[in-house]
Short mmCIF file of C-alpha atoms and ligand atoms in Angstrom, two decimals:
data_model
loop_
_atom_site.label_atom_id
_atom_site.label_comp_id
_atom_site.label_asym_id
_atom_site.label_seq_id
_atom_site.Cartn_x
_atom_site.Cartn_y
_atom_site.Cartn_z
CA UNK A 1 0.00 0.00 0.00
CA UNK A 2 1.40 3.37 -0.95
CA UNK A 3 0.98 6.13 1.57
CA UNK A 4 -0.23 9.58 0.55
CA UNK A 5 2.47 12.20 0.15
CA UNK A 6 2.40 15.73 1.56
CA UNK A 7 4.95 18.28 0.30
CA UNK A 8 5.72 21.55 2.09
CA UNK A 9 6.60 24.52 -0.11
CA UNK A 10 7.27 28.14 0.66
CA UNK A 11 10.00 30.72 0.54
CA UNK A 12 13.03 30.34 2.87
CA UNK A 13 12.71 31.02 6.62
CA UNK A 14 8.96 30.65 6.92
CA UNK A 15 9.56 27.58 9.09
CA UNK A 16 9.26 24.62 6.70
CA UNK A 17 11.96 22.50 8.24
CA UNK A 18 10.79 23.34 11.75
CA UNK A 19 7.33 22.04 10.87
CA UNK A 20 8.76 19.04 9.02
CA UNK A 21 10.78 18.06 12.08
CA UNK A 22 7.79 18.56 14.38
CA UNK A 23 5.63 16.31 12.24
CA UNK A 24 8.25 13.65 11.67
CA UNK A 25 9.49 13.74 15.27
CA UNK A 26 12.44 11.64 16.25
CA UNK A 27 11.85 8.51 14.26
CA UNK A 28 13.74 5.88 16.15
CA UNK A 29 15.47 3.48 13.90
CA UNK A 30 15.94 -0.03 15.25
CA UNK A 31 19.02 -0.58 13.16
CA UNK A 32 22.37 0.67 14.36
CA UNK A 33 23.58 4.04 13.16
CA UNK A 34 25.50 3.66 9.98
CA UNK A 35 28.82 5.48 10.01
CA UNK A 36 29.12 7.87 7.12
CA UNK A 37 25.43 7.93 6.40
CA UNK A 38 24.02 11.26 7.38
CA UNK A 39 20.31 11.49 7.19
CA UNK A 40 18.88 13.86 4.66
CA UNK A 41 15.92 15.31 6.41
CA UNK A 42 13.88 15.99 3.31
CA UNK A 43 11.66 12.94 3.11
CA UNK A 44 10.21 10.79 5.82
CA UNK A 45 7.28 8.69 6.77
CA UNK A 46 5.15 10.18 9.51
CA UNK A 47 2.03 9.47 11.45
CA UNK A 48 -0.12 11.99 13.17
CA UNK A 49 -3.17 10.89 15.09
CA UNK A 50 -4.87 8.44 12.76
CA UNK A 51 -3.11 9.61 9.62
CA UNK A 52 -0.17 7.88 8.00
CA UNK A 53 1.64 9.61 5.20
CA UNK A 54 5.02 10.55 3.77
CA UNK A 55 6.21 14.10 3.90
CA UNK A 56 8.68 16.09 1.79
CA UNK A 57 10.40 19.32 2.83
CA UNK A 58 11.02 20.80 -0.62
CA UNK A 59 13.03 23.59 1.02
CA UNK A 60 15.77 21.03 1.63
CA UNK A 61 16.19 20.42 -2.10
CA UNK A 62 18.74 22.93 -3.33
CA UNK A 63 18.81 23.41 -7.06
CA UNK A 64 22.47 24.10 -7.86
CA UNK A 65 23.30 27.81 -7.81
CA UNK A 66 20.05 28.97 -9.34
CA UNK A 67 18.89 32.38 -8.14
CA UNK A 68 16.54 32.50 -5.18
CA UNK A 69 13.27 32.86 -7.07
CA UNK A 70 14.20 30.10 -9.46
CA UNK A 71 14.96 27.83 -6.47
CA UNK A 72 11.52 28.23 -4.95
CA UNK A 73 9.91 27.91 -8.38
CA UNK A 74 11.63 24.56 -8.89
CA UNK A 75 10.74 23.43 -5.38
CA UNK A 76 7.09 24.20 -6.06
CA UNK A 77 7.33 22.17 -9.29
CA UNK A 78 8.70 19.24 -7.33
CA UNK A 79 5.79 19.50 -4.91
CA UNK A 80 3.36 19.51 -7.81
CA UNK A 81 5.04 16.46 -9.38
CA UNK A 82 5.55 14.41 -6.25
CA UNK A 83 2.79 15.18 -3.77
CA UNK A 84 -0.86 14.35 -3.30
CA UNK A 85 -1.44 17.38 -1.11
CA UNK A 86 0.67 20.54 -0.93
CA UNK A 87 1.13 22.64 2.18
CA UNK A 88 1.90 26.19 1.06
CA UNK A 89 3.63 27.79 4.02
CA UNK A 90 4.00 31.49 4.75
CA UNK A 91 5.12 33.63 7.68
CA UNK A 92 2.23 35.40 9.42
CA UNK A 93 4.51 37.94 11.01
CA UNK A 94 5.68 39.29 7.69
CA UNK A 95 2.40 39.29 5.82
CA UNK A 96 2.14 38.42 2.13
CA UNK A 97 5.45 39.01 0.36
CA UNK A 98 6.37 39.16 -3.32
CA UNK A 99 8.06 35.77 -2.98
CA UNK A 100 4.84 34.27 -1.56
CA UNK A 101 3.05 35.58 -4.62
CA UNK A 102 5.64 33.91 -6.85
CA UNK A 103 5.04 30.59 -5.17
CA UNK A 104 1.28 31.09 -5.44
CA UNK A 105 1.58 31.76 -9.15
CA UNK A 106 3.16 28.37 -9.75
CA UNK A 107 0.73 26.56 -7.50
CA UNK A 108 -2.25 28.01 -9.41
CA UNK A 109 -1.22 25.72 -12.26
CA UNK A 110 -1.78 22.52 -10.34
CA UNK A 111 -5.00 20.62 -9.87
CA UNK A 112 -3.60 19.13 -6.68
CA UNK A 113 -5.08 20.36 -3.41
CA UNK A 114 -3.17 23.20 -1.75
CA UNK A 115 -3.58 23.91 1.96
CA UNK A 116 -2.39 27.34 3.05
CA UNK A 117 -0.52 27.41 6.36
CA UNK A 118 0.36 30.63 8.15
CA UNK A 119 3.27 29.94 10.48
CA UNK A 120 4.66 31.83 13.47
CA UNK A 121 1.22 32.54 14.90
CA UNK A 122 2.60 31.77 18.33
CA UNK A 123 -0.40 32.87 20.38
CA UNK A 124 -4.14 33.49 19.90
CA UNK A 125 -3.64 37.30 19.96
CA UNK A 126 -1.88 37.01 16.65
CA UNK A 127 -4.70 35.29 14.81
CA UNK A 128 -5.85 38.42 13.05
CA UNK A 129 -2.58 38.32 11.10
CA UNK A 130 -3.85 35.49 8.95
CA UNK A 131 -6.60 37.42 7.14
CA UNK A 132 -4.20 39.12 4.79
CA UNK A 133 -3.47 35.72 3.30
CA UNK A 134 -6.94 35.18 1.85
CA UNK A 135 -5.63 37.36 -0.98
CA UNK A 136 -3.39 34.50 -2.13
CA UNK A 137 -6.49 32.73 -3.38
CA UNK A 138 -6.10 29.37 -1.67
CA UNK A 139 -9.12 29.67 0.59
CA UNK A 140 -8.91 29.45 4.34
CA UNK A 141 -5.49 30.20 5.88
CA UNK A 142 -4.59 27.78 8.70
CA UNK A 143 -2.69 29.40 11.60
CA UNK A 144 0.15 27.32 13.00
CA UNK A 145 3.19 27.72 15.18
CA UNK A 146 6.16 25.50 14.49
CA UNK A 147 8.03 26.58 17.57
CA UNK A 148 5.06 26.01 19.88
CA UNK A 149 3.56 23.08 18.00
CA UNK A 150 0.18 24.80 17.64
CA UNK A 151 -2.43 24.19 14.95
CA UNK A 152 -0.66 21.21 13.42
CA UNK A 153 -3.48 18.77 14.16
CA UNK A 154 -6.03 20.94 12.38
CA UNK A 155 -3.68 21.52 9.47
CA UNK A 156 -3.04 17.81 8.99
CA UNK A 157 -6.74 16.99 9.35
CA UNK A 158 -7.36 19.44 6.53
CA UNK A 159 -4.66 17.77 4.43
CA UNK A 160 -6.08 14.33 5.16
CA UNK A 161 -9.46 15.38 3.76
CA UNK A 162 -7.75 15.59 0.40
CA UNK A 163 -5.82 12.31 0.55
CA UNK A 164 -6.62 10.06 -2.39
CA UNK A 165 -8.49 6.85 -1.71
CA UNK A 166 -6.00 4.14 -0.79
CA UNK A 167 -4.97 2.14 -3.84
CA UNK A 168 -5.38 -1.56 -4.01
CA UNK A 169 -1.94 -3.13 -4.23
CA UNK A 170 -2.03 -4.26 -7.83
CA UNK A 171 0.65 -6.94 -7.68
CA UNK A 172 0.21 -10.27 -5.97
CA UNK A 173 2.52 -11.45 -3.22
CA UNK A 174 4.54 -13.67 -5.55
CA UNK A 175 5.59 -10.76 -7.73
CA UNK A 176 9.05 -9.49 -6.89
CA UNK A 177 9.28 -5.71 -6.86
CA UNK A 178 12.72 -4.27 -7.36
CA UNK A 179 14.34 -0.94 -8.11
CA UNK A 180 17.72 0.31 -9.26
CA UNK A 181 19.19 3.15 -7.30
CA UNK A 182 22.44 5.04 -7.68
CA UNK A 183 23.97 8.34 -8.65
CA UNK A 184 22.99 9.90 -11.97
CA UNK A 185 24.72 8.29 -14.97
CA UNK A 186 25.83 5.06 -13.32
CA UNK A 187 23.71 3.27 -15.91
CA UNK A 188 20.37 2.54 -14.24
CA UNK A 189 18.23 3.09 -17.31
CA UNK A 190 20.71 1.25 -19.51
CA UNK A 191 20.46 -1.72 -17.17
CA UNK A 192 16.69 -1.63 -17.26
CA UNK A 193 16.87 -1.62 -21.04
CA UNK A 194 19.27 -4.55 -20.92
CA UNK A 195 16.86 -6.50 -18.69
CA UNK A 196 13.94 -5.79 -20.87
CA UNK A 197 15.96 -6.53 -23.96
CA UNK A 198 14.88 -3.57 -25.95
CA UNK A 199 15.74 0.04 -26.38
CA UNK A 200 12.81 1.57 -24.67
CA UNK A 201 12.47 1.30 -20.93
CA UNK A 202 8.80 0.67 -20.72
CA UNK A 203 7.41 -2.66 -21.78
CA UNK A 204 3.87 -2.23 -20.65
CA UNK A 205 3.34 1.00 -18.85
CA UNK A 206 1.34 0.76 -15.71
CA UNK A 207 0.26 3.91 -14.04
CA UNK A 208 1.64 3.00 -10.62
CA UNK A 209 -0.01 3.37 -7.29
CA UNK A 210 2.02 6.48 -6.64
CA UNK A 211 0.04 8.31 -9.25
CA UNK A 212 2.94 9.31 -11.46
CA UNK A 213 5.21 6.32 -10.97
CA UNK A 214 5.71 4.10 -13.95
CA UNK A 215 6.33 0.44 -13.26
CA UNK A 216 7.57 -2.12 -15.75
CA UNK A 217 6.14 -5.56 -15.05
CA UNK A 218 7.56 -8.60 -16.82
CA UNK A 219 8.16 -12.31 -16.44
CA UNK A 220 11.35 -14.31 -16.67
CA UNK A 221 11.72 -18.02 -16.20
CA UNK A 222 8.26 -18.37 -14.70
CA UNK A 223 8.75 -15.60 -12.15
CA UNK A 224 6.90 -12.27 -12.25
CA UNK A 225 8.90 -9.12 -11.59
CA UNK A 226 8.11 -5.43 -11.50
CA UNK A 227 10.77 -2.78 -11.95
CA UNK A 228 9.87 0.20 -9.82
CA UNK A 229 10.60 3.49 -11.50
CA UNK A 230 13.44 5.64 -10.13
CA UNK A 231 14.95 8.99 -10.96
CA UNK A 232 16.77 9.16 -14.23
CA UNK A 233 14.77 6.36 -15.75
CA UNK A 234 12.09 8.61 -16.99
CA UNK A 235 13.82 11.73 -18.11
CA UNK A 236 11.45 14.57 -18.66
CA UNK A 237 14.05 17.28 -18.97
CA UNK A 238 13.16 19.15 -15.80
CA UNK A 239 15.94 21.26 -14.34
CA UNK A 240 15.74 19.72 -10.89
CA UNK A 241 16.05 16.13 -12.11
CA UNK A 242 19.82 16.21 -12.14
CA UNK A 243 20.17 17.52 -8.59
CA UNK A 244 21.50 15.24 -5.92
CA UNK A 245 18.73 15.82 -3.39
CA UNK A 246 16.03 15.11 -5.92
CA UNK A 247 17.66 11.83 -6.94
CA UNK A 248 17.81 10.94 -3.24
CA UNK A 249 14.11 11.73 -2.92
CA UNK A 250 13.23 9.54 -5.90
CA UNK A 251 15.48 6.77 -4.61
CA UNK A 252 13.79 6.84 -1.21
CA UNK A 253 10.38 6.60 -2.80
CA UNK A 254 11.45 3.69 -5.01
CA UNK A 255 13.09 1.88 -2.10
CA UNK A 256 9.90 2.14 -0.11
CA UNK A 257 7.92 0.23 -2.74
CA UNK A 258 10.58 -2.42 -3.43
CA UNK A 259 11.39 -5.83 -2.01
CA UNK A 260 14.86 -5.87 -3.53
CA UNK A 261 17.07 -2.87 -4.21
CA UNK A 262 19.93 -2.93 -6.71
CA UNK A 263 22.57 -0.44 -5.67
CA UNK A 264 24.29 0.44 -8.93
CA UNK A 265 27.94 1.58 -8.91
CA UNK A 266 30.01 2.82 -11.81
CA UNK A 267 33.22 0.78 -12.16
CA UNK A 268 34.71 3.60 -14.15
CA UNK A 269 34.38 6.12 -11.32
CA UNK A 270 34.97 3.93 -8.29
CA UNK A 271 33.08 4.26 -5.01
CA UNK A 272 31.94 7.73 -3.96
CA UNK A 273 30.43 9.17 -0.78
CA UNK A 274 27.06 9.53 -2.44
CA UNK A 275 27.04 5.79 -3.29
CA UNK A 276 27.41 4.93 0.39
CA UNK A 277 24.64 7.28 1.35
CA UNK A 278 22.25 5.82 -1.18
CA UNK A 279 23.13 2.26 -0.17
CA UNK A 280 22.59 3.23 3.47
CA UNK A 281 19.00 4.16 2.74
CA UNK A 282 18.26 0.72 1.29
CA UNK A 283 19.85 -0.99 4.28
CA UNK A 284 18.00 1.20 6.78
CA UNK A 285 14.72 0.50 5.05
CA UNK A 286 15.32 -3.20 5.62
CA UNK A 287 15.23 -4.16 1.96
CA UNK A 288 17.14 -6.97 0.29
CA UNK A 289 20.20 -5.46 -1.40
CA UNK A 290 22.41 -6.44 -4.34
CA UNK A 291 25.44 -4.41 -5.33
CA UNK A 292 25.72 -4.11 -9.10
CA UNK A 293 29.00 -2.80 -10.48
CA UNK A 294 28.16 -1.53 -13.96
CA UNK A 295 30.36 -0.39 -16.86
CA UNK A 296 32.70 -3.33 -16.28
CA UNK A 297 33.55 -3.09 -20.00
CA UNK A 298 34.92 0.41 -19.56
CA UNK A 299 37.89 -0.32 -17.31
CA UNK A 300 41.23 -1.98 -17.87
CA UNK A 301 41.43 -5.16 -15.90
CA UNK A 302 43.33 -8.36 -15.27
CA UNK A 303 42.45 -11.45 -13.24
CA UNK A 304 42.89 -9.57 -9.95
CA UNK A 305 40.69 -6.57 -10.69
CA UNK A 306 37.45 -8.16 -9.57
CA UNK A 307 38.92 -9.21 -6.23
CA UNK A 308 40.40 -5.79 -5.61
CA UNK A 309 37.09 -4.15 -6.40
CA UNK A 310 35.26 -6.58 -4.14
CA UNK A 311 37.62 -5.79 -1.27
CA UNK A 312 37.08 -2.07 -1.76
CA UNK A 313 33.33 -2.51 -1.73
CA UNK A 314 33.44 -4.60 1.43
CA UNK A 315 35.62 -1.95 3.06
CA UNK A 316 33.38 0.96 2.13
CA UNK A 317 30.04 -0.75 2.63
CA UNK A 318 30.63 -2.47 5.98
CA UNK A 319 26.94 -2.46 6.78
CA UNK A 320 26.17 -4.34 3.54
CA UNK A 321 28.36 -7.36 4.22
CA UNK A 322 25.37 -9.57 3.34
CA UNK A 323 24.87 -8.11 -0.14
CA UNK A 324 26.01 -10.15 -3.14
CA UNK A 325 28.10 -8.27 -5.71
CA UNK A 326 27.76 -8.63 -9.50
CA UNK A 327 30.01 -7.10 -12.11
CA UNK A 328 28.14 -6.30 -15.29
CA UNK A 329 28.04 -4.20 -18.39
CA UNK A 330 24.76 -2.82 -19.56
CA UNK A 331 26.52 -1.93 -22.80
CA UNK A 332 27.79 -5.38 -23.77
CA UNK A 333 25.16 -7.17 -21.65
CA UNK A 334 27.94 -9.14 -19.96
CA UNK A 335 26.50 -11.04 -16.95
CA UNK A 336 23.29 -8.99 -16.99
CA UNK A 337 21.39 -12.29 -17.24
CA UNK A 338 22.88 -13.31 -13.87
CA UNK A 339 21.08 -10.55 -12.04
CA UNK A 340 17.50 -11.82 -12.17
CA UNK A 341 18.24 -15.20 -10.58
CA UNK A 342 20.09 -13.38 -7.78
CA UNK A 343 17.13 -11.07 -7.29
CA UNK A 344 14.92 -14.11 -6.95
CA UNK A 345 17.25 -15.77 -4.47
CA UNK A 346 17.68 -12.78 -2.16
CA UNK A 347 14.00 -12.03 -2.33
CA UNK A 348 13.28 -15.55 -1.03
CA UNK A 349 15.79 -15.03 1.77
CA UNK A 350 14.19 -11.70 2.62
CA UNK A 351 10.86 -13.47 3.16
CA UNK A 352 12.23 -16.57 4.90
CA UNK A 353 10.71 -17.86 8.13
CA UNK A 354 12.74 -19.91 10.56
CA UNK A 355 11.09 -22.36 12.92
CA UNK A 356 11.49 -21.36 16.54
CA UNK A 357 12.75 -24.80 17.57
CA UNK A 358 15.60 -24.71 15.06
CA UNK A 359 16.37 -21.08 15.82
CA UNK A 360 16.65 -21.83 19.53
CA UNK A 361 18.95 -24.75 18.90
CA UNK A 362 21.27 -22.36 17.09
CA UNK A 363 21.07 -19.83 19.91
CA UNK A 364 21.76 -22.45 22.59
CA UNK A 365 24.65 -23.81 20.63
CA UNK A 366 26.02 -20.28 20.19
CA UNK A 367 25.85 -19.58 23.91
CA UNK A 368 27.65 -22.83 24.60
CA UNK A 369 30.49 -21.79 22.30
CA UNK A 370 30.71 -18.20 23.40
CA UNK A 371 29.06 -17.48 26.76
CA UNK A 372 26.91 -14.37 27.01
CA UNK A 373 28.56 -11.25 28.48
CA UNK A 374 28.77 -10.59 32.20
CA UNK A 375 28.76 -7.32 34.06
CA UNK A 376 29.69 -6.88 37.74
CA UNK A 377 29.22 -10.55 38.42
CA UNK A 378 25.88 -10.78 36.63
CA UNK A 379 25.44 -12.63 33.39
CA UNK A 380 23.15 -11.89 30.49
CA UNK A 381 20.65 -14.74 30.31
CA UNK A 382 19.08 -15.52 26.99
CA UNK A 383 15.82 -17.39 27.47
CA UNK A 384 14.64 -17.88 23.93
CA UNK A 385 14.35 -16.27 20.52
CA UNK A 386 11.59 -16.16 17.97
CA UNK A 387 11.10 -14.69 14.52
CA UNK A 388 8.43 -11.99 14.59
CA UNK A 389 8.54 -10.65 11.04
CA UNK A 390 9.79 -11.16 7.50
CA UNK A 391 10.96 -8.58 4.95
CA UNK A 392 13.38 -8.22 6.63
CA UNK A 393 13.61 -11.25 8.90
CA UNK A 394 13.28 -9.87 12.42
CA UNK A 395 14.01 -11.83 15.58
CA UNK A 396 13.16 -11.01 19.15
CA UNK A 397 15.59 -12.36 21.73
CA UNK A 398 14.14 -12.55 25.25
CA UNK A 399 16.67 -11.96 28.01
CA UNK A 400 16.89 -11.07 31.69
CA UNK A 401 18.47 -7.62 31.19
CA UNK A 402 18.46 -6.05 27.72
CA UNK A 403 21.12 -3.45 28.67
CA UNK A 404 23.62 -6.26 29.04
CA UNK A 405 23.27 -7.29 25.39
CA UNK A 406 26.38 -5.72 23.85
CA UNK A 407 26.55 -4.79 20.21
CA UNK A 408 29.39 -7.25 19.72
CA UNK A 409 27.43 -10.15 21.18
CA UNK A 410 24.43 -9.25 19.07
CA UNK A 411 26.72 -9.26 16.07
CA UNK A 412 28.02 -12.68 17.09
CA UNK A 413 24.48 -14.07 17.29
CA UNK A 414 23.61 -12.54 13.95
CA UNK A 415 26.67 -14.12 12.38
CA UNK A 416 25.77 -17.52 13.85
CA UNK A 417 22.27 -17.21 12.43
CA UNK A 418 23.72 -16.28 9.06
CA UNK A 419 26.13 -19.24 9.15
CA UNK A 420 23.25 -21.60 9.78
CA UNK A 421 20.59 -20.21 7.45
CA UNK A 422 20.92 -18.64 4.03
CA UNK A 423 20.19 -14.97 4.57
CA UNK A 424 22.40 -13.80 1.73
CA UNK A 425 21.23 -10.45 0.40
CA UNK A 426 18.93 -9.53 3.25
CA UNK A 427 19.49 -7.53 6.41
CA UNK A 428 18.29 -9.29 9.54
CA UNK A 429 17.25 -7.57 12.71
CA UNK A 430 17.68 -8.67 16.27
CA UNK A 431 15.62 -7.00 18.94
CA UNK A 432 16.44 -7.68 22.57
CA UNK A 433 13.54 -7.65 25.01
CA UNK A 434 13.20 -8.29 28.70
CA UNK A 435 11.07 -11.33 29.48
CA UNK A 436 8.31 -10.40 31.89
P1 GDP B 1 12.60 27.17 6.38
O1 GDP B 1 13.72 27.88 5.72
O2 GDP B 1 11.28 27.53 5.79
O3 GDP B 1 12.81 25.69 6.49
O4 GDP B 1 12.53 27.75 7.88
P2 GDP B 1 13.11 27.18 9.26
O5 GDP B 1 12.31 26.02 9.73
O6 GDP B 1 14.58 27.00 9.11
O7 GDP B 1 12.79 28.39 10.23
C1 GDP B 1 13.29 29.69 10.04
C2 GDP B 1 13.34 30.44 11.36
O8 GDP B 1 12.02 30.63 11.86
C3 GDP B 1 14.08 29.67 12.43
O9 GDP B 1 14.85 30.59 13.16
C4 GDP B 1 12.96 29.08 13.29
O10 GDP B 1 13.34 28.91 14.62
C5 GDP B 1 11.89 30.16 13.18
N1 GDP B 1 10.53 29.62 13.36
C6 GDP B 1 10.02 28.48 12.80
N2 GDP B 1 8.74 28.30 13.19
C7 GDP B 1 8.43 29.35 14.03
C8 GDP B 1 7.25 29.72 14.76
O11 GDP B 1 6.21 29.05 14.72
N3 GDP B 1 7.31 30.87 15.49
C9 GDP B 1 8.44 31.62 15.54
N4 GDP B 1 8.41 32.70 16.29
N5 GDP B 1 9.56 31.30 14.88
C10 GDP B 1 9.58 30.17 14.12
P1 GDP B 2 21.32 6.58 -15.31
O1 GDP B 2 21.34 8.06 -15.17
O2 GDP B 2 21.87 5.91 -14.07
O3 GDP B 2 20.00 6.01 -15.72
O4 GDP B 2 22.40 6.21 -16.45
P2 GDP B 2 22.16 5.90 -18.02
O5 GDP B 2 21.61 4.53 -18.19
O6 GDP B 2 21.42 7.02 -18.63
O7 GDP B 2 23.68 5.85 -18.52
C1 GDP B 2 24.53 6.98 -18.42
C2 GDP B 2 25.61 6.87 -19.47
O8 GDP B 2 26.44 5.74 -19.25
C3 GDP B 2 25.06 6.70 -20.88
O9 GDP B 2 25.86 7.45 -21.77
C4 GDP B 2 25.22 5.21 -21.16
O10 GDP B 2 25.37 4.93 -22.53
C5 GDP B 2 26.49 4.88 -20.40
N1 GDP B 2 26.50 3.49 -19.94
C6 GDP B 2 25.53 2.84 -19.27
N2 GDP B 2 25.90 1.56 -19.01
C7 GDP B 2 27.12 1.41 -19.52
C8 GDP B 2 28.06 0.30 -19.56
O11 GDP B 2 27.81 -0.81 -19.07
N3 GDP B 2 29.25 0.53 -20.15
C9 GDP B 2 29.58 1.72 -20.70
N4 GDP B 2 30.78 1.85 -21.26
N5 GDP B 2 28.74 2.78 -20.69
C10 GDP B 2 27.53 2.62 -20.11
#
């Protein structure tokens, strides 16, 4: 099920990121922090009262060194392209400015619902300041205060009135959904073309659940697949499409809808910071991951090159030690046919269920080999473990005192589980809980 998307637009300093952070809150991630992966706070899932949605802070998407007005113009275009509902934010203390009018002008062009929010109305005495904003032509202005957290419930209720009806998931459970993510020009669209064996990306266009997403469904060797559209695979010639933040946004949206994510690297350019960041998103989202090194035709190599490259990848992507690596060329099609069977394999691992009895044998055996940690004469006691979820496989380990479960011991248990069962390509999660 795809969640509705809200985008916040408005000129700088009206309080967009303050509101974004308020709404998103501190989303606690159950996976460990990934070194080198800083979170881009531009896109996040959120829930507020009964509403679940995704939210974009378009203010966080810088468009190169375009002049100020052009920046906010482009940001408004992104909101129009990506969102179901747009929050147009202004600053009540400053009244309607010329820049607000510029934003309004662009938003007039969209048929998407626009909800007008007047920020910095920090107390009820200031409410009269909102009336000015009727002149923008977006109906009722909603007073809010980002710093005091006022009015947000009403604002989001108003947004929710405009959410589209939830889509039926149009693919059955056996269909494997995958996406290709990576920096611009690593060869994502070329790879899709190579998969589909023709020059045009789209085999049978399906207007995806995310309104403007275009999915490519197809079958191979009796298995149904759907390629989820990502940035760069559907070039429309918009200025913002080549910006880094926008490609991150598209990647995040594609990851969300995928079972398996192909992180595409360019052999010709080596590993870059941005590659790690993008890969980190897939890992954090708990998706199955395959590392695809493309443009293998374009580099000089001997029999050692592949090993050297593999070592570098393992060094730079420590958190993806479970991900298989394939070296391919979209241009010559070398080894491209290997990718689909790997996608199938990791997707099965991602959805694997382990019987509790077998799991607990492994845990007991692990404790026998490497006793659980002690602290001030007390020992961590592990009572039992059980799998509570798939995609990714998630295990709860019941213990006497969760604080005594060190990261290193958790890692040891994870490794033992991986040695026993085939979890290649999928992250697995261990959650330690106190037994009542
Ligand atoms: P953005 O550029 O639109 O993302 O704006 P920011 O969220 O960075 O906020 C700009 C400034 O306005 C910051 O100094 C915030 O602390 C301040 N600010 C945000 N919301 C409010 C509010 O509701 N009331 C007041 N008084 N200040 C606010
Ligand atoms: P995207 O932005 O990630 O979708 O990348 P494209 O598929 O548009 O490819 C970017 C450029 O790299 C194009 O000029 C492609 O022809 C080229 N390219 C893609 N795959 C390969 C490959 O395997 N080998 C070589 N030599 N060039 C490639």
